[in-house]
Amino acid sequence: FRFKDSLAEELQSADLVISHAGAGSCLETLEKGKPLIVVINDKLMDNHQLELAKQLHRDGYVLYCNC
């Protein structure tokens, strides 16, 4: 996707979402009740995406991987 103001329409029709592990992307997807796989970008901001992905995985919300 190119930049969009909102992915709400795409999320609503999705059966599965594969996303980076940004907090906004994760929370918006999980709020829609969609299964989520996150791909961590470990070069961003002290690898904060890994911390979030690990916790969401421990809590049973996502599967995660890196490139």
The first five atom37 places (N, CA, C, CB, O) and aatype in JSON, in Angstrom:
{
  "aatype": [13, 1, 13, 11, 3, 15, 10, 0, 6, 6, 10, 5, 15, 0, 3, 10, 19, 9, 15, 8, 0, 7, 0, 7, 15, 4, 10, 6, 16, 10, 6, 11, 7, 11, 14, 10, 9, 19, 19, 9, 2, 3, 11, 10, 12, 3, 2, 8, 5, 10, 6, 10, 0, 11, 5, 10, 8, 1, 3, 7, 18, 19, 10, 18, 4, 2, 4],
  "atom_mask": [
    [1, 1, 1, 1, 1],
    [1, 1, 1, 1, 1],
    [1, 1, 1, 1, 1],
    [1, 1, 1, 1, 1],
    [1, 1, 1, 1, 1],
    [1, 1, 1, 1, 1],
    [1, 1, 1, 1, 1],
    [1, 1, 1, 1, 1],
    [1, 1, 1, 1, 1],
    [1, 1, 1, 1, 1],
    [1, 1, 1, 1, 1],
    [1, 1, 1, 1, 1],
    [1, 1, 1, 1, 1],
    [1, 1, 1, 1, 1],
    [1, 1, 1, 1, 1],
    [1, 1, 1, 1, 1],
    [1, 1, 1, 1, 1],
    [1, 1, 1, 1, 1],
    [1, 1, 1, 1, 1],
    [1, 1, 1, 1, 1],
    [1, 1, 1, 1, 1],
    [1, 1, 1, 0, 1],
    [1, 1, 1, 1, 1],
    [1, 1, 1, 0, 1],
    [1, 1, 1, 1, 1],
    [1, 1, 1, 1, 1],
    [1, 1, 1, 1, 1],
    [1, 1, 1, 1, 1],
    [1, 1, 1, 1, 1],
    [1, 1, 1, 1, 1],
    [1, 1, 1, 1, 1],
    [1, 1, 1, 1, 1],
    [1, 1, 1, 0, 1],
    [1, 1, 1, 1, 1],
    [1, 1, 1, 1, 1],
    [1, 1, 1, 1, 1],
    [1, 1, 1, 1, 1],
    [1, 1, 1, 1, 1],
    [1, 1, 1, 1, 1],
    [1, 1, 1, 1, 1],
    [1, 1, 1, 1, 1],
    [1, 1, 1, 1, 1],
    [1, 1, 1, 1, 1],
    [1, 1, 1, 1, 1],
    [1, 1, 1, 1, 1],
    [1, 1, 1, 1, 1],
    [1, 1, 1, 1, 1],
    [1, 1, 1, 1, 1],
    [1, 1, 1, 1, 1],
    [1, 1, 1, 1, 1],
    [1, 1, 1, 1, 1],
    [1, 1, 1, 1, 1],
    [1, 1, 1, 1, 1],
    [1, 1, 1, 1, 1],
    [1, 1, 1, 1, 1],
    [1, 1, 1, 1, 1],
    [1, 1, 1, 1, 1],
    [1, 1, 1, 1, 1],
    [1, 1, 1, 1, 1],
    [1, 1, 1, 0, 1],
    [1, 1, 1, 1, 1],
    [1, 1, 1, 1, 1],
    [1, 1, 1, 1, 1],
    [1, 1, 1, 1, 1],
    [1, 1, 1, 1, 1],
    [1, 1, 1, 1, 1],
    [1, 1, 1, 1, 1]
  ],
  "atom_positions": [
    [[0.83, -1.19, 0.0], [0.0, 0.0, 0.0], [0.87, 1.24, 0.0], [-0.94, 0.01, 1.2], [1.92, 1.27, 0.63]],
    [[0.42, 2.24, -0.7], [0.98, 3.57, -0.51], [0.32, 4.13, 0.75], [0.74, 4.52, -1.78], [-0.61, 3.53, 1.29]],
    [[0.8, 5.27, 1.21], [0.23, 5.86, 2.43], [-1.26, 6.09, 2.25], [0.94, 7.19, 2.78], [-1.71, 6.58, 1.21]],
    [[-2.02, 5.74, 3.27], [-3.45, 6.0, 3.31], [-3.77, 6.6, 4.67], [-4.29, 4.69, 3.05], [-3.12, 6.27, 5.67]],
    [[-4.75, 7.47, 4.7], [-5.16, 8.05, 5.98], [-5.74, 7.0, 6.92], [-6.18, 9.16, 5.76], [-5.6, 7.11, 8.14]],
    [[-6.38, 6.0, 6.35], [-7.0, 4.96, 7.17], [-7.01, 3.63, 6.41], [-8.45, 5.36, 7.57], [-7.2, 3.6, 5.19]],
    [[-6.81, 2.56, 7.13], [-6.92, 1.21, 6.56], [-8.17, 0.5, 7.07], [-5.67, 0.38, 6.9], [-8.31, -0.71, 6.91]],
    [[-9.08, 1.25, 7.67], [-10.27, 0.66, 8.28], [-11.05, -0.2, 7.31], [-11.16, 1.74, 8.84], [-11.48, -1.29, 7.66]],
    [[-11.25, 0.28, 6.09], [-12.02, -0.48, 5.1], [-11.32, -1.79, 4.74], [-12.24, 0.37, 3.83], [-11.95, -2.84, 4.65]],
    [[-10.0, -1.72, 4.54], [-9.24, -2.94, 4.22], [-9.23, -3.92, 5.39], [-7.81, -2.58, 3.82], [-9.36, -5.12, 5.19]],
    [[-9.08, -3.39, 6.61], [-9.08, -4.25, 7.78], [-10.42, -4.96, 7.95], [-8.76, -3.45, 9.04], [-10.47, -6.13, 8.31]],
    [[-11.49, -4.25, 7.69], [-12.82, -4.82, 7.85], [-13.02, -6.02, 6.92], [-13.89, -3.76, 7.57], [-13.67, -6.99, 7.31]],
    [[-12.49, -5.96, 5.72], [-12.7, -7.05, 4.76], [-11.61, -8.12, 4.8], [-12.78, -6.48, 3.36], [-11.72, -9.12, 4.09]],
    [[-10.58, -7.92, 5.6], [-9.45, -8.87, 5.65], [-9.81, -10.12, 6.45], [-8.22, -8.2, 6.26], [-10.55, -10.07, 7.43]],
    [[-9.25, -11.26, 6.0], [-9.34, -12.5, 6.77], [-8.13, -12.67, 7.67], [-9.47, -13.69, 5.84], [-8.21, -13.32, 8.71]],
    [[-7.01, -12.09, 7.28], [-5.73, -12.16, 8.0], [-4.97, -10.89, 7.67], [-4.91, -13.45, 7.61], [-5.01, -10.4, 6.54]],
    [[-4.26, -10.35, 8.67], [-3.46, -9.15, 8.46], [-2.01, -9.48, 8.75], [-3.96, -7.97, 9.35], [-1.68, -10.07, 9.78]],
    [[-1.13, -9.08, 7.83], [0.31, -9.15, 8.03], [0.8, -7.71, 8.04], [1.04, -10.03, 6.92], [0.56, -6.97, 7.08]],
    [[1.47, -7.32, 9.11], [1.81, -5.91, 9.31], [3.17, -5.8, 9.97], [0.74, -5.21, 10.16], [3.74, -6.78, 10.45]],
    [[3.69, -4.57, 9.99], [4.84, -4.32, 10.85], [4.31, -4.32, 12.28], [5.56, -2.95, 10.48], [3.1, -4.39, 12.49]],
    [[5.19, -4.23, 13.25], [4.76, -4.36, 14.64], [4.64, -3.01, 15.33], [5.75, -5.23, 15.4], [4.96, -2.87, 16.51]],
    [[4.16, -2.02, 14.6], [3.9, -0.72, 15.21], [2.67, -0.81, 16.1], [0.0, 0.0, 0.0], [1.73, -1.55, 15.8]],
    [[2.68, -0.08, 17.18], [1.59, -0.16, 18.15], [0.24, 0.19, 17.52], [1.86, 0.77, 19.33], [-0.74, -0.5, 17.76]],
    [[0.18, 1.25, 16.74], [-1.08, 1.65, 16.12], [-1.62, 0.59, 15.19], [0.0, 0.0, 0.0], [-2.81, 0.29, 15.21]],
    [[-0.76, 0.03, 14.38], [-1.18, -1.02, 13.43], [-1.68, -2.25, 14.18], [-0.02, -1.4, 12.5], [-2.7, -2.83, 13.81]],
    [[-0.95, -2.65, 15.21], [-1.36, -3.83, 15.98], [-2.7, -3.6, 16.67], [-0.29, -4.18, 17.03], [-3.6, -4.44, 16.57]],
    [[-2.83, -2.49, 17.36], [-4.06, -2.25, 18.12], [-5.26, -2.08, 17.22], [-3.9, -1.02, 18.99], [-6.34, -2.58, 17.53]],
    [[-5.1, -1.37, 16.1], [-6.23, -1.18, 15.19], [-6.69, -2.53, 14.62], [-5.84, -0.22, 14.04], [-7.89, -2.77, 14.5]],
    [[-5.75, -3.39, 14.27], [-6.09, -4.7, 13.73], [-6.77, -5.57, 14.78], [-4.84, -5.39, 13.19], [-7.78, -6.21, 14.5]],
    [[-6.21, -5.6, 15.98], [-6.78, -6.43, 17.04], [-8.16, -5.93, 17.46], [-5.85, -6.45, 18.25], [-9.03, -6.73, 17.81]],
    [[-8.38, -4.61, 17.42], [-9.71, -4.07, 17.73], [-10.76, -4.58, 16.75], [-9.68, -2.53, 17.71], [-11.93, -4.72, 17.11]],
    [[-10.34, -4.85, 15.52], [-11.26, -5.37, 14.51], [-11.45, -6.89, 14.65], [-10.75, -5.04, 13.11], [-12.25, -7.48, 13.93]],
    [[-10.7, -7.51, 15.56], [-10.83, -8.94, 15.79], [-10.2, -9.8, 14.71], [0.0, 0.0, 0.0], [-10.61, -10.95, 14.51]],
    [[-9.22, -9.27, 14.0], [-8.6, -9.99, 12.9], [-7.33, -10.7, 13.37], [-8.27, -9.04, 11.75], [-6.59, -10.16, 14.19]],
    [[-7.07, -11.91, 12.86], [-5.81, -12.57, 13.17], [-4.66, -11.75, 12.61], [-5.78, -14.01, 12.62], [-4.77, -11.16, 11.53]],
    [[-3.56, -11.72, 13.33], [-2.46, -10.81, 12.99], [-1.12, -11.5, 13.08], [-2.48, -9.59, 13.91], [-0.8, -12.16, 14.07]],
    [[-0.35, -11.34, 12.03], [1.06, -11.72, 12.0], [1.85, -10.44, 11.86], [1.39, -12.75, 10.84], [1.59, -9.64, 10.96]],
    [[2.81, -10.23, 12.75], [3.62, -9.01, 12.66], [5.06, -9.36, 12.29], [3.59, -8.24, 13.99], [5.63, -10.34, 12.76]],
    [[5.61, -8.53, 11.42], [7.0, -8.66, 10.98], [7.76, -7.49, 11.6], [7.12, -8.67, 9.4], [7.48, -6.33, 11.32]],
    [[8.71, -7.81, 12.43], [9.43, -6.81, 13.21], [10.48, -6.12, 12.37], [10.07, -7.45, 14.43], [11.25, -6.76, 11.66]],
    [[10.51, -4.8, 12.46], [11.59, -4.01, 11.88], [12.54, -3.7, 13.03], [11.06, -2.68, 11.18], [12.31, -2.77, 13.8]],
    [[13.6, -4.48, 13.14], [14.49, -4.36, 14.3], [15.46, -3.19, 14.2], [15.26, -5.63, 14.48], [16.33, -3.04, 15.06]],
    [[15.34, -2.38, 13.16], [16.22, -1.22, 13.02], [15.57, 0.07, 13.54], [16.61, -1.04, 11.57], [16.18, 1.14, 13.45]],
    [[14.37, -0.02, 14.07], [13.65, 1.17, 14.52], [13.72, 1.36, 16.02], [12.22, 1.09, 14.08], [13.48, 0.42, 16.78]],
    [[14.03, 2.54, 16.46], [13.89, 3.02, 17.83], [14.2, 1.97, 18.89], [12.5, 3.52, 18.04], [13.31, 1.56, 19.65]],
    [[15.42, 1.54, 18.95], [15.85, 0.6, 19.98], [15.05, -0.7, 19.98], [15.74, 1.25, 21.34], [14.86, -1.32, 21.02]],
    [[14.58, -1.1, 18.8], [13.9, -2.38, 18.64], [12.64, -2.49, 19.48], [14.85, -3.51, 18.99], [12.34, -3.57, 20.0]],
    [[11.9, -1.4, 19.62], [10.67, -1.43, 20.43], [9.6, -2.35, 19.84], [10.11, -0.02, 20.57], [8.75, -2.85, 20.58]],
    [[9.63, -2.57, 18.53], [8.63, -3.45, 17.92], [8.77, -4.88, 18.44], [8.76, -3.43, 16.38], [7.77, -5.58, 18.61]],
    [[9.98, -5.31, 18.7], [10.18, -6.66, 19.23], [9.55, -6.8, 20.61], [11.68, -6.99, 19.3], [8.91, -7.81, 20.9]],
    [[9.73, -5.81, 21.45], [9.14, -5.85, 22.79], [7.62, -5.98, 22.71], [9.52, -4.6, 23.59], [7.02, -6.8, 23.4]],
    [[7.0, -5.16, 21.87], [5.55, -5.2, 21.73], [5.1, -6.54, 21.16], [5.06, -4.04, 20.84], [4.16, -7.14, 21.67]],
    [[5.77, -7.01, 20.12], [5.4, -8.28, 19.48], [5.52, -9.44, 20.46], [6.27, -8.54, 18.25], [4.64, -10.3, 20.51]],
    [[6.58, -9.47, 21.23], [6.76, -10.56, 22.2], [5.64, -10.56, 23.24], [8.13, -10.44, 22.9], [5.1, -11.61, 23.57]],
    [[5.29, -9.39, 23.74], [4.23, -9.32, 24.76], [2.89, -9.71, 24.17], [4.16, -7.92, 25.36], [2.14, -10.46, 24.8]],
    [[2.56, -9.22, 22.98], [1.29, -9.59, 22.35], [1.25, -11.08, 22.04], [1.08, -8.77, 21.06], [0.19, -11.7, 22.1]],
    [[2.39, -11.66, 21.71], [2.47, -13.1, 21.46], [2.26, -13.88, 22.77], [3.83, -13.47, 20.84], [1.51, -14.85, 22.8]],
    [[2.93, -13.44, 23.83], [2.75, -14.11, 25.14], [1.28, -14.06, 25.59], [3.64, -13.44, 26.21], [0.78, -15.0, 26.21]],
    [[0.62, -12.96, 25.25], [-0.79, -12.8, 25.63], [-1.74, -13.52, 24.68], [-1.14, -11.33, 25.7], [-2.95, -13.51, 24.89]],
    [[-1.19, -14.14, 23.62], [-2.0, -14.92, 22.7], [-2.68, -14.16, 21.59], [0.0, 0.0, 0.0], [-3.63, -14.66, 20.98]],
    [[-2.2, -12.95, 21.29], [-2.86, -12.12, 20.28], [-2.25, -12.19, 18.89], [-2.85, -10.72, 20.72], [-2.97, -12.03, 17.9]],
    [[-0.94, -12.43, 18.78], [-0.27, -12.37, 17.48], [0.74, -13.5, 17.34], [0.42, -11.02, 17.28], [1.16, -14.12, 18.32]],
    [[1.13, -13.72, 16.1], [2.34, -14.46, 15.78], [3.32, -13.43, 15.25], [2.08, -15.62, 14.73], [2.91, -12.44, 14.65]],
    [[4.62, -13.64, 15.46], [5.58, -12.64, 14.97], [6.8, -13.32, 14.38], [6.0, -11.7, 16.1], [7.12, -14.47, 14.67]],
    [[7.48, -12.55, 13.53], [8.74, -12.99, 12.91], [9.52, -11.73, 12.53], [8.47, -13.91, 11.63], [9.04, -10.61, 12.69]],
    [[10.73, -11.95, 12.04], [11.48, -10.84, 11.48], [11.91, -11.21, 10.07], [12.72, -10.48, 12.36], [11.76, -12.36, 9.65]],
    [[12.44, -10.25, 9.34], [12.84, -10.51, 7.95], [14.08, -11.38, 7.89], [13.1, -9.18, 7.2], [14.56, -11.7, 6.81]]
  ]
}
